[in-house]
Coordinates of C-alpha atoms and ligand atoms in Angstrom, one line a residue:
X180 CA 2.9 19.6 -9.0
X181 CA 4.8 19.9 -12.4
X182 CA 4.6 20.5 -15.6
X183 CA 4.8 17.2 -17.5
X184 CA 5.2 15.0 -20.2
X185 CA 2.7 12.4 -20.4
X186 CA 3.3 9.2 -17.7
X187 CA 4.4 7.3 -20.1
X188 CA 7.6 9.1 -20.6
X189 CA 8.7 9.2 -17.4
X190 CA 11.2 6.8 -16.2
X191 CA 11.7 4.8 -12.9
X192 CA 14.4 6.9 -11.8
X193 CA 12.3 10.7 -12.4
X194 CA 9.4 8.8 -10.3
X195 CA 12.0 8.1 -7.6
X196 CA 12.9 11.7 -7.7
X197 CA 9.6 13.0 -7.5
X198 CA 8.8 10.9 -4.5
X199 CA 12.4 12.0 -2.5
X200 CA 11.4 15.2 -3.2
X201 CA 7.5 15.1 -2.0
X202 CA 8.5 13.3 1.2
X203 CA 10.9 15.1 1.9
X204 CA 8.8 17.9 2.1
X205 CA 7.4 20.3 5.1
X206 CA 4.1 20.1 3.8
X207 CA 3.8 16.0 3.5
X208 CA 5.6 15.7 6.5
X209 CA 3.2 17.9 8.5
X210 CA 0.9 15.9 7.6
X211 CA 2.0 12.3 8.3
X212 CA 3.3 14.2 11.7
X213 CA -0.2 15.3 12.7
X214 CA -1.9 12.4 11.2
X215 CA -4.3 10.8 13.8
X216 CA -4.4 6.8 12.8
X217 CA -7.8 6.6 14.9
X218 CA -9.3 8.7 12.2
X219 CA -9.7 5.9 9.8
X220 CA -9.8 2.5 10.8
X221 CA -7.3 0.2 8.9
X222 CA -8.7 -2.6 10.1
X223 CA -8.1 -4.5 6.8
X224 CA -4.6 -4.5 8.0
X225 CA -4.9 -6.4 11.4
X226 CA -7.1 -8.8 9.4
X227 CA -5.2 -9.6 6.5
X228 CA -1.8 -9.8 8.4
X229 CA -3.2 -11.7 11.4
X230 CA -4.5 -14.3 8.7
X231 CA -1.4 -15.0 6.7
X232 CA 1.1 -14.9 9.9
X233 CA -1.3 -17.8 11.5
X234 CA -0.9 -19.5 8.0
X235 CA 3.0 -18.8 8.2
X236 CA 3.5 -20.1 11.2
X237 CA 3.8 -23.7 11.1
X238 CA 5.9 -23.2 8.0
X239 CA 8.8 -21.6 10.1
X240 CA 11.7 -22.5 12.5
X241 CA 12.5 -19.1 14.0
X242 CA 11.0 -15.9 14.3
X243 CA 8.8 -14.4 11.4
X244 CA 11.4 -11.9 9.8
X245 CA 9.4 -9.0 7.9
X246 CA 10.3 -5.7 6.3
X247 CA 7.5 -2.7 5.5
X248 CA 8.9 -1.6 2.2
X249 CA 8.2 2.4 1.6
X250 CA 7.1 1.3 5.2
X251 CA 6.7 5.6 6.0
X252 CA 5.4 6.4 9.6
X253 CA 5.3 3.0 10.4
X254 CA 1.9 1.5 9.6
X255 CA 2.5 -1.5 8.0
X256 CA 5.5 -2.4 10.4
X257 CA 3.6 -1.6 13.8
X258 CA 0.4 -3.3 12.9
X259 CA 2.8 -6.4 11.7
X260 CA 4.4 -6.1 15.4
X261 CA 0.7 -6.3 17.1
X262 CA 0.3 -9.3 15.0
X263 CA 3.0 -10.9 15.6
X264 CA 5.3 -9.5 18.7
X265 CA 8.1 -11.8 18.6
X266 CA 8.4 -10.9 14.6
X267 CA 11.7 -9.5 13.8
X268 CA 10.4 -6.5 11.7
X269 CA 12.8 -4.2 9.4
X270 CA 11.1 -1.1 7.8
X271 CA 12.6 0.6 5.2
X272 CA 12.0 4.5 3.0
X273 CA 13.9 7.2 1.7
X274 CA 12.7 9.5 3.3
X275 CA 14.6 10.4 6.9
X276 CA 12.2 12.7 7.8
X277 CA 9.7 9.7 7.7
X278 CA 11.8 7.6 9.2
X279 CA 12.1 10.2 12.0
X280 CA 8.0 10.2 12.5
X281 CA 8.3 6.1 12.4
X282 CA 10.9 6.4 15.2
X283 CA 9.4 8.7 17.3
X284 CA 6.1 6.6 17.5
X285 CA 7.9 3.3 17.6
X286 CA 9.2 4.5 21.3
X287 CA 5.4 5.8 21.8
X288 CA 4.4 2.0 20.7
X289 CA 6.8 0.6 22.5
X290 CA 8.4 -0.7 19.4
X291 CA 12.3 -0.3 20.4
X292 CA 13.1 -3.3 18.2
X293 CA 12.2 -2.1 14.3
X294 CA 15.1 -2.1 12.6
X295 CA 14.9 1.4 10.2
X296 CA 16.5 1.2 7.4
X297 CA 17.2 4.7 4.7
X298 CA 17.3 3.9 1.1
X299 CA 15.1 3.1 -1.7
X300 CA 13.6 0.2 -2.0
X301 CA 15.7 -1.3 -5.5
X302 CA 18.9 -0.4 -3.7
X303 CA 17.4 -2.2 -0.5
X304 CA 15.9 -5.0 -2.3
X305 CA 19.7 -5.8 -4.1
X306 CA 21.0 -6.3 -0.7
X307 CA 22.3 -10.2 0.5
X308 CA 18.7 -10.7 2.9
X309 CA 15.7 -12.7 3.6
X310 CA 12.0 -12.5 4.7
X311 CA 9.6 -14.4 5.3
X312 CA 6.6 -11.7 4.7
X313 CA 7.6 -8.6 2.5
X314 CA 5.1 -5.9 2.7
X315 CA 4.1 -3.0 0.4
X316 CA 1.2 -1.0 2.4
X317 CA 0.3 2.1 -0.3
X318 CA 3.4 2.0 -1.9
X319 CA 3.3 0.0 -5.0
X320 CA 1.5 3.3 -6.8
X321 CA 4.8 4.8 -6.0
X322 CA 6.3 2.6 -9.2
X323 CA 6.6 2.8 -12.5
X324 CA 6.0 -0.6 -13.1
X325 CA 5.0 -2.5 -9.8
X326 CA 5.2 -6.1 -11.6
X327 CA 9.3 -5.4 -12.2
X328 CA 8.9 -4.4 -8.5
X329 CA 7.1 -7.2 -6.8
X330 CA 9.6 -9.7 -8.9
X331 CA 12.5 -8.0 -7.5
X332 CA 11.0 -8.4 -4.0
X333 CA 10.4 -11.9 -4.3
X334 CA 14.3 -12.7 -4.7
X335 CA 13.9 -11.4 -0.8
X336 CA 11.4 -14.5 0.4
X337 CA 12.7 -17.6 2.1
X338 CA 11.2 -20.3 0.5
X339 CA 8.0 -20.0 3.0
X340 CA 7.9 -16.5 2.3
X341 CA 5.3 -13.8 0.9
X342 CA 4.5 -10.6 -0.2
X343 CA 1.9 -8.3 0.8
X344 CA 0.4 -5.8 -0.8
X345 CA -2.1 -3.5 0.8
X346 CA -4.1 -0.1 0.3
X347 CA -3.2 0.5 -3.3
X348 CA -5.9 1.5 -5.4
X349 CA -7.9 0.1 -8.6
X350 CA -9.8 1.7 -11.5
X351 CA -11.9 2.7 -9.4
X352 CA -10.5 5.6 -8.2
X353 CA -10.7 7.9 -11.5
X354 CA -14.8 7.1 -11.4
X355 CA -17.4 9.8 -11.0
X356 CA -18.7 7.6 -8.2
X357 CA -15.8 7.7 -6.3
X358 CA -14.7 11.0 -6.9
X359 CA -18.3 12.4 -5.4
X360 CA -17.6 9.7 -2.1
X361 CA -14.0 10.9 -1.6
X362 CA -15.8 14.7 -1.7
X363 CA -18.7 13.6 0.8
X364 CA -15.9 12.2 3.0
X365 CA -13.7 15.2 3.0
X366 CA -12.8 17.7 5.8
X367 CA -13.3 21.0 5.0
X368 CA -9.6 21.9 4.3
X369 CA -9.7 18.6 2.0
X370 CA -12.9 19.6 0.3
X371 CA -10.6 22.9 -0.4
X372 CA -7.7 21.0 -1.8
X373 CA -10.0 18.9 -4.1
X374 CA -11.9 21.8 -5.8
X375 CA -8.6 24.0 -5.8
X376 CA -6.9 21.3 -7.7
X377 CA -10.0 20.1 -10.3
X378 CA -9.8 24.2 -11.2
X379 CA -6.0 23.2 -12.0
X380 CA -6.6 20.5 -13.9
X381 CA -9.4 22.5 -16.1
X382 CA -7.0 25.0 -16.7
X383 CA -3.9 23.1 -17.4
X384 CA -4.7 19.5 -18.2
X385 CA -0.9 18.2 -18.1
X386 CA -0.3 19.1 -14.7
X387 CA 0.3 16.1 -12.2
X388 CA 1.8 14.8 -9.4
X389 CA 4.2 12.7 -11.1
X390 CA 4.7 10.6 -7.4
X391 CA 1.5 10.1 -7.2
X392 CA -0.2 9.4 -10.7
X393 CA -1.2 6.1 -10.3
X394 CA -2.5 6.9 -6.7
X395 CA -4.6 9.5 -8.9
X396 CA -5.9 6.9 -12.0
X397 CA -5.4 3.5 -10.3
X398 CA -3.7 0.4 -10.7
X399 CA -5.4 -2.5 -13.2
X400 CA -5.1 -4.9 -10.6
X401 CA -6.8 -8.1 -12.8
X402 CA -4.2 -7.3 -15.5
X403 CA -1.3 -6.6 -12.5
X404 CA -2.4 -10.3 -11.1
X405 CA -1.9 -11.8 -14.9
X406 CA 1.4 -9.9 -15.2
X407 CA 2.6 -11.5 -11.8
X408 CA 1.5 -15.4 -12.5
X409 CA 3.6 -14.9 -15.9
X410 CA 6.6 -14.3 -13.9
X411 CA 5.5 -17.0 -11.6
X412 CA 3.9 -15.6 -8.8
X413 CA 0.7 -16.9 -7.6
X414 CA -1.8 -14.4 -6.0
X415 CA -3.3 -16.8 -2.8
X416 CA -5.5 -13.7 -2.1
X417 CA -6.6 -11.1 -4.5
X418 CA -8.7 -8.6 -2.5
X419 CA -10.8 -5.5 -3.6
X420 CA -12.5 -3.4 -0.5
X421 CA -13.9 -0.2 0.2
X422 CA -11.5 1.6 1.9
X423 CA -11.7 4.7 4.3
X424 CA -13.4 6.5 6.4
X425 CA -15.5 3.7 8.9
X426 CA -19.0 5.1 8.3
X427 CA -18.3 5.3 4.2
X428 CA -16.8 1.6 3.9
X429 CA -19.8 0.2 5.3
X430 CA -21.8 2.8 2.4
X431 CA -19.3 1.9 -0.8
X432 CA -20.0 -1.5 -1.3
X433 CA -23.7 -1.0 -2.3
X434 CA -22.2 1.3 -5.1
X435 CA -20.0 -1.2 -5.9
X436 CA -16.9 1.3 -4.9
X437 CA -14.5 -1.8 -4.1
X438 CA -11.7 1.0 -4.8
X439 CA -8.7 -0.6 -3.0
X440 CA -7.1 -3.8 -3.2
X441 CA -4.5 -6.2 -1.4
X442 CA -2.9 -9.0 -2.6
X443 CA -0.8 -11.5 -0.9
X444 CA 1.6 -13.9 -3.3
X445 CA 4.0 -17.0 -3.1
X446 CA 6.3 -18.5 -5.3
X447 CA 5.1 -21.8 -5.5
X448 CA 2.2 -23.7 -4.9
X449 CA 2.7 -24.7 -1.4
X450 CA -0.4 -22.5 0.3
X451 CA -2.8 -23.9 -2.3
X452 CA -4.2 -26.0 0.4
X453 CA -4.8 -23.4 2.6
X454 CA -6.3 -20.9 0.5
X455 CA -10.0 -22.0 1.1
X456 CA -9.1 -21.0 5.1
X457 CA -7.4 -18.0 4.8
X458 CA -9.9 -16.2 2.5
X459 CA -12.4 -17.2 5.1
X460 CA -10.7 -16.2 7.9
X461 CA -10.2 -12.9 6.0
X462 CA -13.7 -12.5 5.0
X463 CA -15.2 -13.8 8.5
X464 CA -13.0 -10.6 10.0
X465 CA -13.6 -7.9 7.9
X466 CA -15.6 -5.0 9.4
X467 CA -17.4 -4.1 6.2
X468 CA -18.1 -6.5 2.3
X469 CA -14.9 -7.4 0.3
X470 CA -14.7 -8.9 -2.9
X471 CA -12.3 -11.2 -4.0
X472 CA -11.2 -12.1 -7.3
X473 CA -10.1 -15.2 -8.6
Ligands
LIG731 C1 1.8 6.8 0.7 S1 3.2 6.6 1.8 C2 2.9 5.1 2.5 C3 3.6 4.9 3.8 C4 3.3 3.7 4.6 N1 3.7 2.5 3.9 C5 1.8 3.6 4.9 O1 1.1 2.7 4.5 O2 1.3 4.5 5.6 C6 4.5 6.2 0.6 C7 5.9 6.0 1.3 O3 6.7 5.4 0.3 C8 8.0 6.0 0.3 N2 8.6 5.8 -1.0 C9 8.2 6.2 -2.2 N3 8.9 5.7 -3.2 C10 9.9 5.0 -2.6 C11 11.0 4.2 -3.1 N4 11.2 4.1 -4.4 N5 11.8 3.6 -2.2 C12 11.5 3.6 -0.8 N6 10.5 4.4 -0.3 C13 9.7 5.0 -1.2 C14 7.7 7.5 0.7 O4 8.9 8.1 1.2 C15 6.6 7.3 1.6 O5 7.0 7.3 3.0

């Protein structure tokens, strides 16, 4: 936490500073470390990415090649890998020390072929590659502005290719509603952290985590999808779901709490046709109600 000037003033380069500097962190690395995956489900991510690589996959002539941008400890990449095993999967984040916990459960995976890449993702994204899916699994949040982000990425997909974005969340996330959810859910050492920090808030109103604001306030994903089909890419799936805790997604969506969302984009129009099947095969496979928007 800092003192700070209001998000608006900060620039692209202090938010990149603010997230070296959280992940690089004993604290934030503790926890990824001794993070047990079983805890929540993610099956939204075994469902979504098993649905666009079938899609995908008469549209190639070699191996799916994918990178997990701000890919972390590895979920995005792994879960991609169960997908798809013969995938040639590159994950990249610039943080070594969660590279490190990505590596270590890679060999526990038996994932000896990720490719781990340290940098940022703009100085990644400027390098001479190609992908066929590019994925962003909670890490658009991490951006100033995610549309400048997602157009940079797409400079990275062969002409088959798309992006993924997954477990980002919406407006949503500043409600009432899903404040008093995310307290219901909460261990006890959470529940701690949450009061401990509304106190701090009370009392000094322009204190935040600058790496993390957006994960705080939410992303307006309707006017994010606009944004993106100005610059020409077209959202095949836009996704809202109640993320979380497996007995509390099933809860949310009768309070409307649709509080994260995914999206998965092309460059042209060549999916159009299969659109009607993947959101079925989405929606057919999801363990709890999504919403999608059109
Ligand atoms: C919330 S974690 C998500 C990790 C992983 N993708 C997942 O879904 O579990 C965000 C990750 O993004 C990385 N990160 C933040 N900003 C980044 C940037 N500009 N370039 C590359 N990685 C970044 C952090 O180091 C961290 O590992």
């Amino acid at each position: 936490m800092k003192e700070a000037k209001a998000w608006e003033y900060y620039s692209e380069e202090e938010i990149l500073e603010a997230n070296k500097l959280k992940y690089e962190s004993d604290a934030i690395v503790k926890f990824y470390e001794d993070f047990e995956e079983p805890k929540y489900t993610y099956r939204e991510y075994d469902v979504v990415f098993s649905a666009v690589v079938e899609m995908l996959k008469p549209h190639l002539s070699g191996p799916l090649r994918a990178v997990d941008m701000c890919g972390g400890a590895g979920k995005g990449a792994f879960t991609l890998k169960k997908c798809c095993p013969e995938a040639e999967v590159t994950l990249v984040d610039l943080s070594e020390k969660m590279l490190n916990i990505a590596r270590k459960r890679a060999v526990k995976e038996g994932f000896t072929d990720i490719e781990m890449v340290l940098s940022d993702a703009y100085s990644f994204l400027a390098e001479d590659r190609e992908y066929d899916v590019v994925i962003f699994s909670s890490a658009i949040h991490h951006f100033k502005d995610p549309v400048n982000l997602l157009k940079t990425a797409s400079k990275m997909l062969s002409p088959q290719g798309v992006i993924i974005t997954i477990a980002d969340p919406n407006r949503l996330k500043s409600t009432r509603r899903f404040k008093f959810f995310e307290f219901l859910a909460a261990d006890r050492n959470y529940k701690k952290m949450i009061l401990s920090n509304l106190f701090k808030a009370k009392e000094k109103p322009d204190v935040f985590d600058v790496a993390e604001y957006q994960a705080y306030y939410g992303i307006e994903d309707e006017l994010l999808c606009k944004e993106l089909r100005k610059i020409g890419l077209r959202p095949l799936i836009h996704l809202r779901y109640p993320a979380g805790e497996s007995c509390f997604t099933r809860i949310m969506p009768y309070v409307g709490l649709f509080w994260a969302f995914s999206l998965v984009l092309a460059k042209d129009d060549r999916y159009a046709k299969e659109v009607p099947r993947l959101r079925t095969r989405i929606k057919e496979n999801m363990p709890f109600a999504i919403s999608f928007v059109d």
